[in-house]
Short mmCIF file of C-alpha atoms (C1' of nucleotides) in Angstrom, two decimals:
data_model
loop_
_atom_site.label_atom_id
_atom_site.label_comp_id
_atom_site.label_asym_id
_atom_site.label_seq_id
_atom_site.Cartn_x
_atom_site.Cartn_y
_atom_site.Cartn_z
CA MET A 524 121.60 122.73 87.00
CA ASP A 525 121.61 123.66 90.65
CA PRO A 526 124.90 122.53 92.19
CA GLN A 527 123.17 120.63 94.98
CA VAL A 528 121.05 118.79 92.43
CA GLN A 529 124.13 118.11 90.33
CA HIS A 530 125.84 116.69 93.37
CA ARG A 531 123.01 114.30 94.09
CA VAL A 532 122.82 113.22 90.46
CA ASN A 533 126.54 112.49 90.56
CA GLU A 534 126.12 110.39 93.69
CA MET A 535 123.28 108.43 92.13
CA CYS A 536 125.22 107.92 88.90
CA ALA A 537 128.21 106.69 90.85
CA SER A 538 126.16 104.13 92.74
CA MET A 539 124.53 102.89 89.53
CA SER A 540 127.95 102.45 87.98
CA GLU A 541 129.07 100.53 91.06
CA LEU A 542 126.09 98.29 90.44
CA GLY A 543 127.48 97.64 86.99
CA VAL A 544 124.64 99.16 84.99
CA ASN A 545 124.84 101.97 82.47
CA VAL A 546 123.45 105.39 83.19
CA THR A 547 121.61 105.83 79.93
CA PRO A 548 120.11 109.20 78.98
CA ARG A 549 116.65 108.11 80.10
CA ARG A 550 117.95 106.85 83.41
CA ALA A 551 119.94 110.03 83.89
CA LYS A 552 116.77 112.03 83.36
CA VAL A 553 115.00 109.95 86.01
CA LEU A 554 117.82 110.67 88.46
CA GLU A 555 117.75 114.36 87.64
CA THR A 556 114.00 114.51 88.11
CA LEU A 557 114.28 112.84 91.50
CA ALA A 558 117.11 115.11 92.56
CA SER A 559 115.38 118.28 91.40
CA THR A 560 112.37 118.24 93.65
CA ASP A 561 111.46 117.83 97.28
CA CYS A 562 107.83 117.13 96.39
CA HIS A 563 108.24 113.37 96.53
CA PRO A 564 106.96 112.61 93.03
CA THR A 565 105.00 109.54 91.97
CA VAL A 566 106.19 107.22 89.23
CA ASN A 567 103.70 108.84 86.90
CA GLU A 568 104.99 112.32 87.64
CA ILE A 569 108.54 111.20 86.97
CA HIS A 570 107.33 109.55 83.78
CA SER A 571 105.72 112.76 82.55
CA GLU A 572 108.86 114.73 83.31
CA VAL A 573 111.12 112.27 81.50
CA ARG A 574 108.77 112.21 78.55
CA ARG A 575 109.21 115.94 78.06
CA ILE A 576 112.72 115.12 76.87
CA TYR A 577 112.31 111.51 75.69
CA PRO A 578 108.69 111.21 74.61
CA SER A 579 108.85 107.50 73.86
CA THR A 580 109.89 106.52 77.39
CA SER A 581 107.73 103.81 78.89
CA LEU A 582 106.48 103.54 82.45
CA ALA A 583 108.38 100.28 82.84
CA THR A 584 111.67 102.12 82.42
CA ILE A 585 110.79 104.43 85.31
CA TYR A 586 109.91 101.49 87.54
CA ASN A 587 113.07 99.72 86.42
CA THR A 588 115.32 102.69 87.17
CA ILE A 589 113.76 103.24 90.57
CA GLU A 590 114.32 99.58 91.35
CA LEU A 591 118.01 100.02 90.61
CA LEU A 592 118.15 103.08 92.83
CA LYS A 593 116.41 101.21 95.63
CA GLU A 594 119.00 98.45 95.40
CA THR A 595 121.74 100.97 96.02
CA GLY A 596 119.85 102.84 98.71
CA GLN A 597 119.78 105.99 96.58
CA VAL A 598 116.07 106.59 96.79
CA LEU A 599 113.55 106.40 99.59
CA GLU A 600 110.26 104.75 98.72
CA LEU A 601 107.17 105.68 100.67
CA GLU A 602 104.61 102.95 100.11
CA PHE A 603 100.90 103.58 100.08
CA SER A 604 98.13 101.22 99.21
CA GLY A 605 95.47 102.52 96.89
CA SER A 606 97.50 105.57 95.93
CA PRO A 607 100.81 105.57 94.13
CA ASN A 608 104.09 105.33 95.99
CA ARG A 609 106.10 108.49 96.53
CA TYR A 610 109.84 108.80 96.07
CA ASP A 611 112.50 110.87 97.75
CA GLY A 612 115.73 110.99 95.81
CA LEU A 613 117.04 114.17 97.38
CA ARG A 614 117.41 112.70 100.85
CA PRO A 615 117.53 108.92 100.51
CA GLU A 616 118.38 108.25 104.14
CA SER A 617 115.52 107.54 106.58
CA HIS A 618 113.91 110.74 107.77
CA PRO A 619 110.43 111.77 108.89
CA HIS A 620 107.69 113.10 106.65
CA LEU A 621 104.56 115.15 107.05
CA ILE A 622 101.68 113.81 105.00
CA CYS A 623 98.53 115.76 104.34
CA LEU A 624 95.43 113.60 104.34
CA SER A 625 93.56 116.20 102.35
CA CYS A 626 95.84 117.21 99.46
CA ARG A 627 98.18 114.20 99.66
CA SER A 628 101.26 116.38 99.83
CA VAL A 629 104.37 114.84 101.33
CA GLU A 630 106.90 117.12 102.98
CA ASP A 631 110.21 116.44 104.59
CA MET A 632 110.16 117.20 108.27
CA ASP A 633 113.24 118.69 109.78
CA LEU A 634 114.45 117.05 112.89
CA PHE A 635 114.68 120.00 115.25
CA GLU A 636 111.73 118.72 117.23
CA ILE A 637 112.59 115.07 117.17
CA GLU A 638 115.37 113.24 118.78
CA ASP A 639 116.28 110.58 116.30
CA VAL A 640 116.51 107.12 117.75
CA SER A 641 119.35 105.35 116.08
CA LEU A 642 118.68 102.13 114.26
CA ASP A 643 121.61 100.64 116.11
CA ARG A 644 120.02 101.26 119.48
CA VAL A 645 116.71 99.75 118.40
CA SER A 646 118.47 96.85 116.70
CA HIS A 647 120.31 96.12 119.90
CA ALA A 648 117.19 96.36 122.02
CA THR A 649 115.06 94.16 119.78
CA GLY A 650 117.45 91.66 118.22
CA TYR A 651 116.41 92.77 114.75
CA ASN A 652 119.01 93.59 112.16
CA LEU A 653 117.48 96.89 111.10
CA VAL A 654 118.30 98.68 107.89
CA ARG A 655 115.90 101.59 107.75
CA GLN A 656 112.97 103.21 109.40
CA ARG A 657 109.89 105.08 108.39
CA THR A 658 108.32 107.88 110.37
CA ASP A 659 105.28 109.66 109.00
CA TYR A 660 103.02 112.22 110.61
CA TYR A 661 99.51 112.32 109.16
CA GLY A 662 97.19 115.25 109.32
CA ILE A 663 96.00 118.38 107.58
CA CYS A 664 98.58 120.79 106.24
CA PRO A 665 98.34 124.54 106.91
CA VAL A 666 97.18 125.29 103.37
CA CYS A 667 94.30 122.81 103.55
CA GLN A 668 93.34 124.11 106.99
CA GLU A 669 92.96 127.55 105.41
CA SER A 670 90.84 126.18 102.58
CA ASP A 671 88.60 124.37 105.04
CA GLU A 672 88.17 127.61 107.00
CA ALA A 673 87.28 129.42 103.81
CA ILE A 674 84.64 126.87 102.91
CA ARG A 675 83.06 127.08 106.33
CA HIS A 676 82.54 130.84 105.98
CA MET B 1313 87.26 84.38 125.40
CA ASP B 1314 90.29 86.03 126.95
CA PRO B 1315 89.11 88.94 129.10
CA GLN B 1316 91.49 91.39 127.43
CA VAL B 1317 90.19 90.33 124.03
CA GLN B 1318 86.61 90.59 125.28
CA HIS B 1319 87.34 94.08 126.50
CA ARG B 1320 88.67 95.20 123.14
CA VAL B 1321 85.73 93.61 121.35
CA ASN B 1322 83.39 95.52 123.63
CA GLU B 1323 85.16 98.77 122.90
CA MET B 1324 84.96 98.15 119.18
CA CYS B 1325 81.28 97.19 119.38
CA ALA B 1326 80.55 100.34 121.35
CA SER B 1327 82.19 102.57 118.77
CA MET B 1328 80.35 100.86 115.94
CA SER B 1329 77.08 101.43 117.75
CA GLU B 1330 77.99 105.07 118.23
CA LEU B 1331 78.46 105.19 114.49
CA GLY B 1332 74.89 103.99 114.17
CA VAL B 1333 75.60 100.67 112.49
CA ASN B 1334 74.65 97.21 113.69
CA VAL B 1335 77.21 94.79 114.99
CA THR B 1336 76.04 91.79 113.00
CA PRO B 1337 77.42 88.32 113.74
CA ARG B 1338 79.86 88.53 110.84
CA ARG B 1339 81.07 91.93 111.88
CA ALA B 1340 81.43 90.73 115.46
CA LYS B 1341 83.58 87.88 114.22
CA VAL B 1342 85.80 90.35 112.35
CA LEU B 1343 86.23 92.37 115.53
CA GLU B 1344 87.00 89.27 117.53
CA THR B 1345 89.57 88.13 115.00
CA LEU B 1346 91.27 91.50 115.10
CA ALA B 1347 91.25 91.58 118.90
CA SER B 1348 92.52 88.04 119.25
CA THR B 1349 95.90 88.37 117.61
CA ASP B 1350 98.95 90.59 117.70
CA CYS B 1351 100.12 89.23 114.35
CA HIS B 1352 98.64 92.10 112.36
CA PRO B 1353 96.53 90.02 109.99
CA THR B 1354 95.78 90.80 106.36
CA VAL B 1355 92.25 91.14 105.05
CA ASN B 1356 92.57 87.67 103.57
CA GLU B 1357 93.62 86.16 106.88
CA ILE B 1358 90.68 87.78 108.62
CA HIS B 1359 88.42 86.52 105.83
CA SER B 1360 89.62 82.94 106.31
CA GLU B 1361 89.10 83.16 110.02
CA VAL B 1362 85.57 84.54 109.70
CA ARG B 1363 84.72 81.90 107.10
CA ARG B 1364 85.49 79.16 109.58
CA ILE B 1365 82.29 80.24 111.37
CA TYR B 1366 80.35 81.88 108.53
CA PRO B 1367 81.54 80.15 105.36
CA SER B 1368 79.55 82.30 102.98
CA THR B 1369 81.17 85.55 104.11
CA SER B 1370 82.54 87.64 101.27
CA LEU B 1371 85.74 89.59 101.16
CA ALA B 1372 83.77 92.78 100.64
CA THR B 1373 82.26 92.39 104.08
CA ILE B 1374 85.71 92.28 105.65
CA TYR B 1375 86.78 95.42 103.81
CA ASN B 1376 83.50 97.05 104.72
CA THR B 1377 83.84 96.25 108.42
CA ILE B 1378 87.44 97.43 108.54
CA GLU B 1379 86.36 100.66 106.88
CA LEU B 1380 83.84 101.21 109.68
CA LEU B 1381 86.50 100.51 112.29
CA LYS B 1382 88.88 102.94 110.62
CA GLU B 1383 86.22 105.63 110.74
CA THR B 1384 86.02 105.27 114.49
CA GLY B 1385 89.75 104.94 115.00
CA GLN B 1386 89.36 101.40 116.29
CA VAL B 1387 91.88 99.79 114.01
CA LEU B 1388 95.31 100.78 112.82
CA GLU B 1389 95.99 100.21 109.14
CA LEU B 1390 99.53 99.68 107.97
CA GLU B 1391 99.62 100.32 104.25
CA PHE B 1392 101.96 98.54 101.89
CA SER B 1393 102.04 98.66 98.14
CA GLY B 1394 102.28 95.36 96.34
CA SER B 1395 101.55 93.35 99.45
CA PRO B 1396 98.33 93.42 101.41
CA ASN B 1397 97.73 95.91 104.19
CA ARG B 1398 98.11 94.74 107.78
CA TYR B 1399 95.73 95.59 110.59
CA ASP B 1400 96.17 96.12 114.29
CA GLY B 1401 92.92 95.96 116.23
CA LEU B 1402 94.47 95.21 119.59
CA ARG B 1403 96.27 98.52 119.88
CA PRO B 1404 94.59 101.00 117.54
CA GLU B 1405 96.52 104.01 118.75
CA SER B 1406 99.71 105.00 116.90
CA HIS B 1407 102.67 102.92 118.01
CA PRO B 1408 105.87 101.67 116.40
CA HIS B 1409 106.26 98.37 114.59
CA LEU B 1410 109.11 96.07 113.66
CA ILE B 1411 108.77 94.72 110.14
CA CYS B 1412 110.80 91.81 108.86
CA LEU B 1413 111.83 92.23 105.24
CA SER B 1414 112.36 88.50 104.92
CA CYS B 1415 109.28 86.82 106.42
CA ARG B 1416 107.02 89.90 106.33
CA SER B 1417 106.14 89.56 110.01
CA VAL B 1418 104.90 92.68 111.75
CA GLU B 1419 105.46 93.01 115.48
CA ASP B 1420 104.50 95.68 117.94
CA MET B 1421 107.51 97.38 119.38
CA ASP B 1422 107.38 98.38 122.98
CA LEU B 1423 108.40 101.85 123.74
CA PHE B 1424 111.05 101.34 126.39
CA GLU B 1425 113.75 102.44 123.99
CA ILE B 1426 111.90 105.29 122.39
CA GLU B 1427 110.79 108.53 123.79
CA ASP B 1428 107.52 109.20 122.09
CA VAL B 1429 107.23 112.61 120.50
CA SER B 1430 103.71 113.80 121.02
CA LEU B 1431 101.60 114.69 118.02
CA ASP B 1432 100.73 117.94 119.76
CA ARG B 1433 104.33 119.01 119.90
CA VAL B 1434 104.94 118.20 116.24
CA SER B 1435 101.63 119.81 115.26
CA HIS B 1436 102.66 122.98 117.03
CA ALA B 1437 106.12 122.99 115.48
CA THR B 1438 104.92 122.39 111.92
CA GLY B 1439 101.49 124.01 111.72
CA TYR B 1440 99.94 120.73 110.66
CA ASN B 1441 96.82 119.48 112.36
CA LEU B 1442 98.12 115.98 112.99
CA VAL B 1443 95.93 113.03 113.83
CA ARG B 1444 98.26 110.05 113.83
CA GLN B 1445 101.74 108.90 113.12
CA ARG B 1446 103.44 105.84 111.73
CA THR B 1447 106.79 104.56 112.86
CA ASP B 1448 108.18 101.38 111.34
CA TYR B 1449 111.57 99.79 111.72
CA TYR B 1450 112.55 97.57 108.79
CA GLY B 1451 115.06 94.77 108.96
CA ILE B 1452 115.59 91.07 109.54
CA CYS B 1453 113.95 89.50 112.55
CA PRO B 1454 115.92 87.20 114.89
CA VAL B 1455 114.25 84.06 113.53
CA CYS B 1456 115.17 84.88 109.93
CA GLN B 1457 118.70 85.77 111.00
CA GLU B 1458 118.98 82.24 112.43
CA SER B 1459 117.65 80.68 109.23
CA ASP B 1460 120.11 82.66 107.16
CA GLU B 1461 122.94 81.46 109.41
CA ALA B 1462 121.75 77.89 108.98
CA ILE B 1463 121.70 78.18 105.21
CA ARG B 1464 125.23 79.53 105.14
CA HIS B 1465 126.56 76.47 107.02
"C1'" DT C 1063 127.75 90.62 67.44
"C1'" DT C 1064 126.50 90.31 71.92
"C1'" DA C 1065 124.50 92.00 75.97
"C1'" DA C 1066 121.95 95.44 78.00
"C1'" DA C 1067 118.12 98.67 77.73
"C1'" DT C 1068 113.61 99.54 76.38
"C1'" DG C 1069 108.66 99.67 74.65
"C1'" DC C 1070 104.57 97.42 74.69
"C1'" DA C 1071 101.01 94.79 76.32
"C1'" DA C 1072 99.35 91.40 79.21
"C1'" DA C 1073 99.17 89.62 83.77
"C1'" DT C 1074 98.99 90.01 88.71
"C1'" DT C 1075 97.64 91.80 92.93
"C1'" DT C 1076 94.95 94.49 96.00
"C1'" DT C 1077 91.12 97.26 96.86
"C1'" DT C 1078 86.75 99.46 95.54
"C1'" DT C 1079 82.26 99.75 93.52
"C1'" DG C 1080 77.59 98.68 91.81
"C1'" DC C 1081 73.82 96.01 91.89
"C1'" DG C 1082 70.54 92.76 93.27
"C1'" DT C 1083 69.09 89.59 96.96
"C1'" DG C 1084 68.06 88.65 101.52
"C1'" DA C 1085 67.61 89.38 106.45
"C1'" DT C 1086 65.67 92.12 110.22
"C1'" DG C 1087 63.23 95.17 113.05
"C1'" DC D 828 57.92 97.24 104.13
"C1'" DA D 829 61.78 99.81 104.48
"C1'" DT D 830 66.42 99.78 105.56
"C1'" DC D 831 70.65 97.91 106.29
"C1'" DA D 832 73.81 94.02 105.45
"C1'" DC D 833 75.88 91.30 102.28
"C1'" DG D 834 77.37 88.17 98.27
"C1'" DC D 835 78.85 88.37 93.85
"C1'" DA D 836 81.22 89.95 90.08
"C1'" DA D 837 83.12 93.53 87.58
"C1'" DA D 838 86.01 97.52 87.73
"C1'" DA D 839 89.79 100.22 89.01
"C1'" DA D 840 94.42 101.22 90.17
"C1'" DA D 841 99.26 100.22 90.80
"C1'" DT D 842 102.94 97.40 89.85
"C1'" DT D 843 105.33 93.48 87.71
"C1'" DT D 844 106.50 90.45 84.06
"C1'" DG D 845 107.46 88.39 79.42
"C1'" DC D 846 108.83 89.06 75.07
"C1'" DA D 847 110.36 91.18 70.92
"C1'" DT D 848 112.95 95.09 69.27
"C1'" DT D 849 116.32 98.54 69.45
"C1'" DT D 850 120.56 100.50 70.95
"C1'" DA D 851 125.18 100.73 71.76
"C1'" DA D 852 129.77 99.18 73.38
#
DNA sequence: TTAAATGCAAATTTTTTGCGTGATG
DNA sequence: CATCACGCAAAAAATTTGCATTTAA
């Protein structure tokens, strides 16, 4: 396993143990799946991946494990209505995403262009006790722009 | 009707006409409801409001009307999974929101603390053809903080 | 043997769709 | 009379829940 992935899995395991729950083989596989990709998988995609090793795994177990990770702040959940939620277990802290309206891909966006506004500053300015933020940019990704071009010609 | 509300309703009517659809009385009432509040109502809340005037209105008509508004960029849809979407018809352009995890309130956040990063700049930096953004801050609103205090004492 | 983890299926919730009726120009 | 609007109900999709069984310390 890639050392960076291993490191994240260890972090996630540690926080589950702190929560007082066991990291069973199925749960471990969920963590590994989340830590192994930056594609922001859906619950179904995680389910399929886990089933490759433990074919009898149910969807409820995936939801359950993700719930535990959410409680410990070890996974970022991007909610959508109508389409399945996407999960980021590689970088669970708040960070911006690029979302393609055509192919539904979700990419991490690096911050070089954006000055991050700290939650503390906004909390102070608004009186809210803020715990996380969500920043998404919606549009058409370069690949889909190409495809659209191709179709037009 | 408040002149600011009237102005927004007019804008929304105009864009629906441009789309080539009629602004029927029920649709007009949906627009008015959206323009009359900054509470970011759900589809159900809009439905209830419209039914006060047109009691036979169906939920499908609300969804249908909102779909038309989305097509013309005249309403901002905040998607949530598990809980109903929230709509902002007063300020349909992308702007940040404060979302209370306790009472589920959604408030507009004024920009004084945040330097807005233009879509153009991010588009250029990423190669995406971006059309909108979403920025949410999640936490506990001042009112709920008070209630929590009260409970503790 | 006791508690936690899990599979399974049903229930819930939100949104969408299809179809037939009715209003309107 | 032709088209658009709309109510109604079913369908679809995602997530949650309840319960019985299995697993494992």
